[in-house]
Coordinates of C-alpha atoms in Angstrom, one line a residue:
X760 CA 21.6 136.0 87.0
X761 CA 18.9 135.4 84.3
X762 CA 15.2 135.5 85.1
X763 CA 15.1 131.7 84.6
X764 CA 17.9 131.1 87.1
X765 CA 16.4 133.5 89.6
X766 CA 13.0 131.8 89.5
X767 CA 14.7 128.3 89.8
X768 CA 16.7 129.5 92.8
X769 CA 13.8 131.0 94.7
X770 CA 10.9 128.7 93.9
X771 CA 10.1 125.7 96.1
X772 CA 8.5 123.0 94.0
X773 CA 6.8 121.5 97.1
X774 CA 5.0 124.8 97.8
X775 CA 4.2 125.2 94.1
X776 CA 2.7 121.7 93.6
X777 CA 0.8 121.9 96.9
X778 CA -1.5 124.5 95.2
X779 CA -2.7 121.9 92.8
X780 CA -2.8 118.6 94.8
X781 CA -2.6 117.5 98.5
X782 CA 0.8 116.2 99.3
X783 CA 1.8 113.7 102.0
X784 CA 5.3 113.3 103.4
X785 CA 6.9 110.0 102.3
X786 CA 10.4 109.7 103.8
X787 CA 12.5 112.3 102.1
X788 CA 9.9 113.0 99.4
X789 CA 6.2 113.8 99.1
X790 CA 3.5 111.7 97.4
X791 CA 0.1 112.7 95.9
X792 CA -2.6 111.8 93.4
X793 CA -1.4 113.0 90.0
X794 CA -2.7 116.6 89.5
X795 CA -2.6 116.5 85.7
X796 CA -6.2 116.5 84.3
X797 CA -5.5 113.7 81.7
X798 CA -4.5 111.2 84.4
X799 CA -7.1 109.9 86.8
X800 CA -5.8 107.6 89.5
X801 CA -6.9 106.2 92.9
X802 CA -3.5 105.3 94.2
X803 CA -0.9 108.1 94.6
X804 CA 1.9 107.7 92.1
X805 CA 3.0 111.4 91.8
X806 CA 6.3 112.1 93.7
X807 CA 7.8 115.5 94.5
X808 CA 11.5 115.6 95.5
X809 CA 12.5 118.7 97.6
X810 CA 16.1 117.9 97.3
X811 CA 16.1 117.6 93.5
X812 CA 13.3 120.2 93.0
X813 CA 11.5 118.0 90.5
X814 CA 8.2 116.2 90.3
X815 CA 7.5 112.9 88.6
X816 CA 4.4 110.8 88.0
X817 CA 5.1 107.0 87.9
X818 CA 1.7 106.5 86.3
X819 CA 1.6 108.9 83.3
X820 CA 5.4 109.5 83.4
X821 CA 5.0 113.3 83.2
X822 CA 7.9 115.0 85.0
X823 CA 9.6 118.4 85.3
X824 CA 11.0 121.2 87.4
X825 CA 8.9 124.2 88.5
X826 CA 8.7 126.0 85.2
X827 CA 7.9 122.9 83.1
X828 CA 5.3 121.8 85.8
X829 CA 3.5 125.2 85.3
X830 CA 3.7 124.9 81.5
X831 CA 2.0 121.5 81.7
X832 CA -0.6 122.1 84.4
X833 CA -1.6 125.5 83.1
X834 CA -1.3 124.7 79.4
X835 CA 0.8 127.8 78.8
X836 CA 3.9 128.9 77.0
X837 CA 7.4 129.1 78.5
X838 CA 7.1 132.9 78.7
X839 CA 3.7 132.8 80.3
X840 CA 5.0 130.3 82.9
X841 CA 7.9 132.6 83.7
X842 CA 5.4 135.5 84.2
X843 CA 3.2 133.4 86.4
X844 CA 6.1 132.3 88.7
X845 CA 7.7 135.7 88.7
X846 CA 4.5 137.3 89.8
X847 CA 4.2 134.8 92.7
X848 CA 7.8 135.5 93.7
X849 CA 7.6 139.3 93.3
X850 CA 10.4 139.2 90.8
X851 CA 10.8 142.0 88.2
X852 CA 10.8 140.9 84.6
X853 CA 13.5 142.5 82.4
X854 CA 11.4 142.6 79.3
X855 CA 8.8 144.7 81.0
X856 CA 9.4 148.5 81.2
X857 CA 9.7 149.4 85.0
X858 CA 7.5 152.4 84.6
X859 CA 4.9 150.6 82.6
X860 CA 5.1 147.7 85.1
X861 CA 4.3 150.1 88.0
X862 CA 1.3 151.5 86.1
X863 CA 0.0 148.0 85.2
X864 CA 0.4 146.8 88.8
X865 CA -1.7 149.8 89.9
X866 CA -4.4 149.0 87.3
X867 CA -4.6 145.3 88.4
X868 CA -4.7 146.4 92.1
X869 CA -7.5 148.9 91.3
X870 CA -9.6 146.2 89.5
X871 CA -9.0 143.8 92.4
X872 CA -10.3 146.5 94.9
X873 CA -13.3 147.2 92.7
X874 CA -14.1 143.5 92.7
X875 CA -13.7 143.3 96.5
X876 CA -16.1 146.1 96.9
X877 CA -18.8 144.4 94.6
X878 CA -18.3 141.1 96.4
X879 CA -18.7 142.6 99.8
X880 CA -21.7 144.6 98.7
X881 CA -23.6 141.4 97.7
X882 CA -23.3 140.2 101.2
X883 CA -25.1 143.3 102.5
X884 CA -28.2 142.7 100.3
X885 CA -30.1 139.4 101.2
X886 CA -32.8 140.2 98.7
X887 CA -30.2 140.1 95.9
X888 CA -28.9 136.8 97.2
X889 CA -32.5 135.5 97.2
X890 CA -32.9 136.6 93.6
X891 CA -29.8 134.7 92.6
X892 CA -30.8 131.6 94.5
X893 CA -34.3 131.8 92.9
X894 CA -32.4 131.8 89.5
X895 CA -31.1 128.4 90.6
X896 CA -27.7 129.6 91.4
X897 CA -26.2 127.9 94.4
X898 CA -24.2 129.6 97.2
X899 CA -21.3 127.5 96.1
X900 CA -21.4 128.9 92.6
X901 CA -21.8 132.4 93.7
X902 CA -18.7 132.1 95.8
X903 CA -16.8 130.1 93.2
X904 CA -17.4 132.6 90.4
X905 CA -16.9 135.5 92.8
X906 CA -20.2 137.3 91.9
X907 CA -20.9 140.7 93.3
X908 CA -23.4 143.5 93.3
X909 CA -23.2 147.2 92.4
X910 CA -25.2 148.9 95.1
X911 CA -24.5 152.6 95.0
X912 CA -23.9 155.5 92.6
X913 CA -21.2 157.1 94.8
X914 CA -20.0 154.6 97.4
X915 CA -17.6 152.8 95.1
X916 CA -15.8 156.0 94.2
X917 CA -15.4 157.0 97.8
X918 CA -14.1 153.5 98.6
X919 CA -11.5 153.8 95.9
X920 CA -10.4 157.3 97.0
X921 CA -9.9 155.9 100.5
X922 CA -7.5 153.5 98.9
X923 CA -5.5 156.5 97.5
X924 CA -6.3 155.9 93.8
X925 CA -6.3 159.1 91.7
X926 CA -9.1 160.1 89.4
X927 CA -7.1 159.5 86.2
X928 CA -6.6 155.8 87.1
X929 CA -10.2 155.4 88.3
X930 CA -11.5 156.9 85.1
X931 CA -9.5 154.4 83.0
X932 CA -11.3 151.5 84.5
X933 CA -14.5 152.6 82.6
X934 CA -16.5 151.6 85.6
X935 CA -17.9 155.1 86.0
X936 CA -20.3 156.9 83.7
X937 CA -18.5 160.1 84.2
X938 CA -15.6 160.7 86.6
X939 CA -17.0 164.2 87.4
X940 CA -20.4 162.7 88.5
X941 CA -18.6 159.7 90.2
X942 CA -21.5 157.4 89.3
X943 CA -21.0 153.7 88.9
X944 CA -22.4 152.6 85.5
X945 CA -23.1 149.1 86.8
X946 CA -25.5 150.4 89.5
X947 CA -28.3 147.8 90.4
X948 CA -26.6 145.0 88.5
X949 CA -25.2 141.6 89.5
X950 CA -21.5 141.7 88.8
X951 CA -19.5 138.9 87.0
X952 CA -15.7 139.4 87.3
X953 CA -13.7 138.4 84.1
X954 CA -10.2 137.0 84.8
X955 CA -7.1 136.5 82.7
X956 CA -4.6 133.6 82.7
X957 CA -3.1 134.7 86.0
X958 CA -6.5 134.9 87.6
X959 CA -6.3 138.7 87.8
X960 CA -9.6 140.5 87.5
X961 CA -9.4 142.5 84.2
X962 CA -13.1 143.4 83.5
X963 CA -16.7 143.2 84.7
X964 CA -20.0 142.3 83.3
X965 CA -23.2 143.6 85.0
X966 CA -26.6 141.8 84.6
X967 CA -29.9 143.4 85.2
X968 CA -32.2 142.0 87.9
X969 CA -35.3 143.7 86.6
X970 CA -36.6 144.1 83.0
X971 CA -34.8 147.2 81.9
X972 CA -32.2 147.2 79.1
X973 CA -29.5 146.4 78.2
X974 CA -29.6 143.0 79.8
X975 CA -25.8 142.9 80.1
X976 CA -23.4 145.7 80.4
X977 CA -19.7 144.8 79.7
X978 CA -16.4 146.5 80.3
X979 CA -14.9 147.8 77.1
X980 CA -11.4 146.9 75.9
X981 CA -8.6 148.3 78.0
X982 CA -4.8 148.1 78.7
X983 CA -5.4 144.8 80.5
X984 CA -8.6 143.5 78.8
X985 CA -8.8 142.2 75.3
X986 CA -12.2 140.6 74.9
X987 CA -11.0 138.9 71.7
X988 CA -8.5 136.9 73.8
X989 CA -10.5 136.0 77.0
X990 CA -13.3 133.5 77.5
X991 CA -15.3 133.6 80.7
X992 CA -14.4 130.7 83.0
X993 CA -11.7 129.4 80.7
X994 CA -8.7 129.9 82.9
X995 CA -10.5 128.6 86.0
X996 CA -11.5 125.4 84.3
X997 CA -8.5 124.6 82.0
X998 CA -7.9 121.3 83.8
X999 CA -11.5 120.1 83.2
X1000 CA -11.3 121.0 79.6
X1001 CA -8.0 119.0 79.2
X1002 CA -9.4 116.1 81.2
X1003 CA -12.6 115.8 79.1
X1004 CA -10.7 116.8 75.9
X1005 CA -13.5 119.1 74.6
X1006 CA -14.8 122.5 75.4
X1007 CA -18.4 123.8 75.3
X1008 CA -18.8 127.5 74.3
X1009 CA -21.9 129.2 75.3
X1010 CA -23.4 132.7 74.8
X1011 CA -23.4 134.1 78.3
X1012 CA -22.3 133.8 81.9
X1013 CA -25.5 132.4 83.3
X1014 CA -25.5 129.5 80.8
X1015 CA -21.9 128.7 81.7
X1016 CA -22.5 128.8 85.4
X1017 CA -25.6 126.6 85.1
X1018 CA -23.6 124.0 83.2
X1019 CA -20.9 124.0 85.8
X1020 CA -23.6 123.4 88.5
X1021 CA -24.7 120.4 86.5
X1022 CA -21.1 119.1 86.7
X1023 CA -20.4 120.0 83.1
X1024 CA -17.4 122.0 84.1
X1025 CA -15.7 122.3 80.7
X1026 CA -18.1 125.1 79.6
X1027 CA -17.0 128.7 78.9
X1028 CA -18.7 131.9 77.5
X1029 CA -17.7 134.2 74.7
X1030 CA -18.7 137.2 76.7
X1031 CA -21.1 138.6 74.1
X1032 CA -18.6 138.8 71.3
X1033 CA -17.8 136.8 68.2
X1034 CA -15.4 133.8 68.5
X1035 CA -12.0 135.1 67.3
X1036 CA -8.8 133.6 66.0
X1037 CA -7.1 134.5 69.4
X1038 CA -9.8 132.6 71.2
X1039 CA -9.2 129.6 68.9
X1040 CA -5.4 129.7 69.4
X1041 CA -6.0 129.7 73.2
X1042 CA -8.4 126.8 73.1
X1043 CA -6.2 124.7 70.8
X1044 CA -3.6 124.6 73.6
X1045 CA -6.2 122.7 75.7
X1046 CA -8.2 120.7 73.2
X1047 CA -9.0 120.4 69.5
X1048 CA -12.7 119.6 70.0
X1049 CA -15.2 122.5 70.3
X1050 CA -18.9 122.2 71.0
X1051 CA -20.9 125.4 70.2
X1052 CA -24.0 125.9 72.3
X1053 CA -25.6 129.3 71.4
X1054 CA -29.2 130.5 72.0
X1055 CA -31.9 129.7 69.5
X1056 CA -32.7 133.3 68.5
X1057 CA -31.7 134.7 65.0
X1058 CA -28.8 136.7 66.3
X1059 CA -27.1 133.7 67.8
X1060 CA -28.0 131.5 64.8
X1061 CA -25.9 133.9 62.8
X1062 CA -23.2 133.8 65.4
X1063 CA -23.2 130.0 65.1
X1064 CA -22.7 130.2 61.4
X1065 CA -20.0 132.8 61.7
X1066 CA -18.2 130.6 64.3
X1067 CA -18.4 127.6 61.9
X1068 CA -16.9 129.8 59.2
X1069 CA -14.1 131.0 61.4
X1070 CA -13.3 127.4 62.7
X1071 CA -13.2 125.9 59.2
X1072 CA -9.9 124.5 58.2
X1073 CA -8.3 125.2 61.6
X1074 CA -7.7 121.5 62.5
X1075 CA -10.6 121.6 65.0
X1076 CA -13.2 119.0 65.4
X1077 CA -16.4 121.0 65.6
X1078 CA -19.9 120.0 66.9
X1079 CA -23.0 122.1 67.3
X1080 CA -25.4 121.4 70.2
X1081 CA -28.9 121.8 69.0
X1082 CA -31.2 123.1 71.8
X1083 CA -34.3 121.8 70.1
X1084 CA -37.3 123.8 71.5
X1085 CA -35.4 125.2 74.5
X1086 CA -34.3 128.8 74.6
X1087 CA -30.9 128.3 76.1
X1088 CA -28.8 125.9 78.3
X1089 CA -30.0 127.6 81.5
X1090 CA -33.6 126.9 80.7
X1091 CA -32.9 123.3 79.8
X1092 CA -31.1 122.6 83.1
X1093 CA -33.9 124.3 85.2
X1094 CA -36.3 121.8 83.6
X1095 CA -34.0 118.9 84.7
X1096 CA -33.4 117.9 81.1
X1097 CA -30.4 115.6 80.6
X1098 CA -27.9 118.0 78.9
X1099 CA -25.4 115.1 78.4
X1100 CA -27.9 113.6 75.9
X1101 CA -27.8 116.9 73.8
X1102 CA -24.0 116.7 73.9
X1103 CA -24.1 113.1 72.5
X1104 CA -26.5 114.2 69.8
X1105 CA -24.4 117.2 68.7
X1106 CA -24.2 117.8 65.0
X1107 CA -21.3 118.3 62.7
X1108 CA -21.2 121.6 60.7
X1109 CA -22.6 120.0 57.6
X1110 CA -25.4 118.2 59.4
X1111 CA -26.2 121.5 61.2
X1112 CA -26.6 123.2 57.8
X1113 CA -28.7 120.4 56.5
X1114 CA -31.1 120.6 59.4
X1115 CA -31.2 124.4 59.2
X1116 CA -31.8 124.6 55.4
X1117 CA -34.0 121.6 54.9
X1118 CA -37.2 123.6 55.5
X1119 CA -36.4 125.8 52.5
X1120 CA -36.9 122.9 50.0
X1121 CA -39.6 120.4 49.0
X1122 CA -37.6 117.2 49.2
X1123 CA -40.4 115.2 47.5
X1124 CA -39.4 117.0 44.3
X1125 CA -36.3 115.6 42.5
X1126 CA -35.4 119.1 41.3
X1127 CA -35.7 120.7 44.7
X1128 CA -33.6 117.9 46.2
X1129 CA -30.9 118.4 43.6
X1130 CA -30.8 122.2 44.4
X1131 CA -30.6 121.4 48.1
X1132 CA -27.7 119.0 47.5
X1133 CA -25.8 121.5 45.4
X1134 CA -26.2 124.1 48.2
X1135 CA -24.8 121.8 50.8
X1136 CA -21.9 120.6 48.5
X1137 CA -21.0 124.3 47.8
X1138 CA -20.5 124.8 51.6
X1139 CA -18.3 121.7 51.7
X1140 CA -16.3 123.0 48.8
X1141 CA -14.5 125.5 50.9
X1142 CA -13.0 122.8 53.2
X1143 CA -9.4 121.8 52.5
X1144 CA -8.7 118.7 54.6
X1145 CA -9.4 115.6 52.5
X1146 CA -10.2 113.4 55.5
X1147 CA -12.7 115.9 56.8
X1148 CA -14.2 116.2 53.3
X1149 CA -14.5 112.4 53.0
X1150 CA -16.2 112.2 56.4
X1151 CA -18.8 114.9 55.4
X1152 CA -19.4 113.3 52.0
X1153 CA -20.5 110.1 53.8
X1154 CA -22.7 112.1 56.1
X1155 CA -24.3 113.9 53.2
X1156 CA -25.0 110.7 51.3
X1157 CA -26.6 109.3 54.4
X1158 CA -28.7 112.4 55.1
X1159 CA -29.9 112.6 51.5
X1160 CA -30.3 108.8 51.2
X1161 CA -28.2 108.8 48.1
X1162 CA -25.4 106.5 46.8
X1163 CA -22.0 107.7 48.0
X1164 CA -20.6 107.8 44.4
X1165 CA -23.4 110.0 43.2
X1166 CA -22.6 112.5 46.0
X1167 CA -18.9 112.4 45.3
X1168 CA -19.3 113.0 41.6
X1169 CA -21.6 115.9 42.3
X1170 CA -19.1 117.3 44.7
X1171 CA -16.3 117.1 42.1
X1172 CA -18.5 119.1 39.6
X1173 CA -19.3 121.8 42.2
X1174 CA -17.6 125.1 41.5
X1175 CA -15.9 126.9 44.3
X1176 CA -17.6 128.6 46.0
X1177 CA -21.2 128.4 45.1
X1178 CA -22.9 129.0 48.4
X1179 CA -24.4 132.5 48.9
X1180 CA -24.5 132.3 52.7
X1181 CA -27.5 134.6 52.7
X1182 CA -28.1 134.0 56.4
X1183 CA -24.6 135.0 57.4
X1184 CA -23.6 137.8 55.1
X1185 CA -25.5 140.9 53.9
X1186 CA -24.5 143.3 51.2
X1187 CA -22.4 146.1 52.5
X1188 CA -22.7 149.3 50.5
X1189 CA -19.5 150.7 52.1
X1190 CA -17.3 147.9 50.7
X1191 CA -14.4 149.2 48.6
X1192 CA -13.9 146.8 45.7
X1193 CA -10.7 147.3 43.7
X1194 CA -9.5 145.7 40.4
X1195 CA -7.2 143.5 42.4
X1196 CA -10.1 142.2 44.5
X1197 CA -12.0 141.3 41.3
X1198 CA -8.9 139.5 40.0
X1199 CA -8.6 137.6 43.2
X1200 CA -12.2 136.4 42.9
X1201 CA -11.6 135.1 39.4
X1202 CA -8.5 133.2 40.6
X1203 CA -10.5 131.8 43.5
X1204 CA -13.1 130.4 41.1
X1205 CA -10.4 128.9 38.8
X1206 CA -6.8 128.1 39.8
X1207 CA -5.8 127.8 36.1
X1208 CA -6.1 131.6 35.7
X1209 CA -3.0 132.1 37.9
X1210 CA -0.6 131.7 34.9
X1211 CA -2.6 134.2 32.9
X1212 CA -2.5 136.8 35.6
X1213 CA 1.2 136.4 36.2
X1214 CA 2.0 136.7 32.5
X1215 CA 0.0 140.0 32.2
X1216 CA 1.0 141.8 35.4
X1217 CA 3.6 144.4 34.7
X1218 CA 4.4 145.6 38.3
X1219 CA 4.1 142.3 40.0
X1220 CA 6.5 143.4 42.8
X1221 CA 4.1 146.2 43.7
X1222 CA 0.8 144.3 44.0
X1223 CA -1.1 143.9 47.2
X1224 CA -0.4 141.3 49.8
X1225 CA -3.6 139.4 49.1
X1226 CA -3.1 139.2 45.4
X1227 CA 0.5 138.1 45.9
X1228 CA -0.6 135.5 48.4
X1229 CA -3.2 133.9 46.1
X1230 CA -0.8 133.8 43.2
X1231 CA 1.7 131.9 45.3
X1232 CA -0.5 129.9 47.7
X1233 CA -3.9 129.4 46.1
X1234 CA -4.9 126.3 48.1
X1235 CA -4.5 128.0 51.5
X1236 CA -5.4 131.5 50.5
X1237 CA -8.8 131.7 52.3
X1238 CA -7.3 130.5 55.6
X1239 CA -5.1 133.7 55.6
X1240 CA -8.1 136.0 55.4
X1241 CA -10.0 137.7 58.2
X1242 CA -13.7 137.3 58.4
X1243 CA -14.2 140.8 57.0
X1244 CA -12.1 140.0 54.0
X1245 CA -13.9 136.7 53.4
X1246 CA -17.2 138.6 53.6
X1247 CA -16.0 140.9 50.9
X1248 CA -15.0 138.1 48.5
X1249 CA -18.3 136.2 49.1
X1250 CA -20.3 139.4 48.5
X1251 CA -18.3 140.0 45.3
X1252 CA -19.0 136.4 44.2
X1253 CA -22.7 137.1 44.2
X1254 CA -22.3 140.3 42.2
X1255 CA -20.0 138.8 39.5
X1256 CA -21.4 135.3 39.2
X1257 CA -24.6 136.3 37.4
X1258 CA -22.6 138.1 34.7
X1259 CA -20.2 135.3 33.9
X1260 CA -22.6 132.3 34.2
X1261 CA -23.3 132.3 30.5
X1262 CA -19.7 133.2 29.3
X1263 CA -17.2 130.9 27.6
X1264 CA -13.7 130.4 29.0
X1265 CA -12.3 132.6 26.3
X1266 CA -14.6 135.4 27.2
X1267 CA -13.8 135.0 30.9
X1268 CA -10.0 135.2 30.1
X1269 CA -10.7 138.3 27.9
X1270 CA -12.5 140.0 30.8
X1271 CA -9.8 139.1 33.2
X1272 CA -7.1 140.6 30.9
X1273 CA -9.0 143.9 31.0
X1274 CA -9.0 143.8 34.8
X1275 CA -5.3 143.2 34.8
X1276 CA -4.8 146.1 32.5
X1277 CA -6.6 148.3 35.0
X1278 CA -4.4 146.9 37.8
X1279 CA -1.3 147.8 35.7
X1280 CA -2.6 151.3 35.1
X1281 CA -3.7 151.9 38.7
X1282 CA -0.3 150.7 40.0
X1283 CA 1.6 152.8 37.4
X1284 CA -0.4 155.9 38.4
X1285 CA 0.1 155.3 42.1
X1286 CA 3.9 154.9 41.8
X1287 CA 4.2 157.9 39.5
X1288 CA 2.2 160.1 41.9
X1289 CA 4.3 159.1 44.8
X1290 CA 7.5 159.8 43.0
X1291 CA 6.3 163.2 41.8
X1292 CA 5.3 164.1 45.4
X1293 CA 8.8 163.0 46.5
X1294 CA 10.5 165.2 43.9
X1295 CA 8.9 168.3 45.4
X1296 CA 11.1 168.0 48.5
X1297 CA 13.9 165.8 47.2
X1298 CA 15.2 166.8 43.6
X1299 CA 17.5 163.8 43.6
X1300 CA 14.4 161.6 43.2
X1301 CA 14.2 162.8 39.5
X1302 CA 16.7 160.1 38.4
X1303 CA 14.6 157.5 40.2
X1304 CA 11.5 158.8 38.5
X1305 CA 13.2 158.7 35.1
X1306 CA 14.3 155.1 35.6
X1307 CA 10.8 154.1 36.6
X1308 CA 9.2 155.7 33.5
X1309 CA 11.8 154.0 31.3
X1310 CA 11.3 150.6 32.9
X1311 CA 7.5 150.9 32.7
X1312 CA 7.6 151.7 29.0
X1313 CA 9.9 148.7 28.4
X1314 CA 7.7 146.3 30.4
X1315 CA 4.5 147.6 28.7
X1316 CA 6.0 147.1 25.3
X1317 CA 7.1 143.5 26.1
X1318 CA 3.6 142.7 27.5

């Protein structure tokens, strides 16, 4: 029997659906209000059939058996739905190694017991509860987000030993400073549990209640915790995000909880890390509208700009919530400010840059206004979606009080890319820049150089992945890069641009030919060295080496 068949045979769809909505018996079936977040109704139209083991909504016409129901309600993949249901039914999954599965279950159980300890500890300290209540947290929120308290150096260790966990497993949780000393590193902190898609506790964050540093202490990455893939409160509030069709991303846990208390329950936190591609992929299952709401300090301004860069050309509608004179969302809500108004006034990425950079220019000067326009248009140049570009061009024309045609003509004459992104990127002395990197930058600045590069490369089958990608897919090349790689090419742009600004096209082509010559020599030397090393242990490689030398000479002669 397959895993799919085993789950279908053991699961009761009535019990399953009951976890998401209140069912009432209706003859042979059950009826309820539709549990899907995109369908609000007052009269029950959702029917569950025990005999057929299916559910159907006569209002939104969404239907399915158990696995499909979980895929829809949890916004997860088929494989994830199988894992969720298999976990509930205590079914072993074939693709999971039994020994590894046993270890993983022990780790999840260990984290659950640690969380239980912290949650129970909080109940023993009324002064800590008073502190949280004075911070405007409600008892309902404390219970909903399962907050706890780390109260003792040694008691947690003793508690876990009583549960028969060994020291090796306890040490791997990274909850203790040192397993020999048995001291809880979160001592004296309010604990926020971090959960995965199955609602397992996989990590902790500890917040100070006094003035000592660091303000937050977070669990490091582990076998069960990948911070680049988990957002605080995301899995608990997936239905709210889908229902409202947008997500608010904040900096920290307190901001997110405060927003939830204000009935803005589609807010999550990045857990003090940058927004990653994995985060974005997870979010896109739920919605394609993201609202960034980070603190006003310089570090989080940079984080906002990095997030804008990472979300660019990802088929995401992005808005930035400006906090005006407030420090963070938590402070706004404590002052009873209407946060919904800030959501309505949220800015597009281009409007955000205009607001941020405006103070750098004297807009009463025509020349200064021209420079400012060029800087904004250079940012827009790296966008690839024509509809998005058109939308932003209208926005720029309005912000600058200029005719749309003037802005469009200026945009067409703007080179790619011209923006220095000084606020986002700093020069990194440790960057390794190769001849291929330099060639890539030349091609980025002018697509017409591709034919020249292809005609001059001798060992084109041995070039790097990035150089091959840009030669074959120039338009989407930047979208394939990581943030670190983008940083390298933007830094390189600043270094090269000042040297080629005054050069003619012929001179630029001549310089590029010299760079390609170096790529050819470097590639030749690399292959030759590898083959010579191989010959030391495998004499038969000599014929391969001879063939390579012969082919290299022929190719060089032709070029």
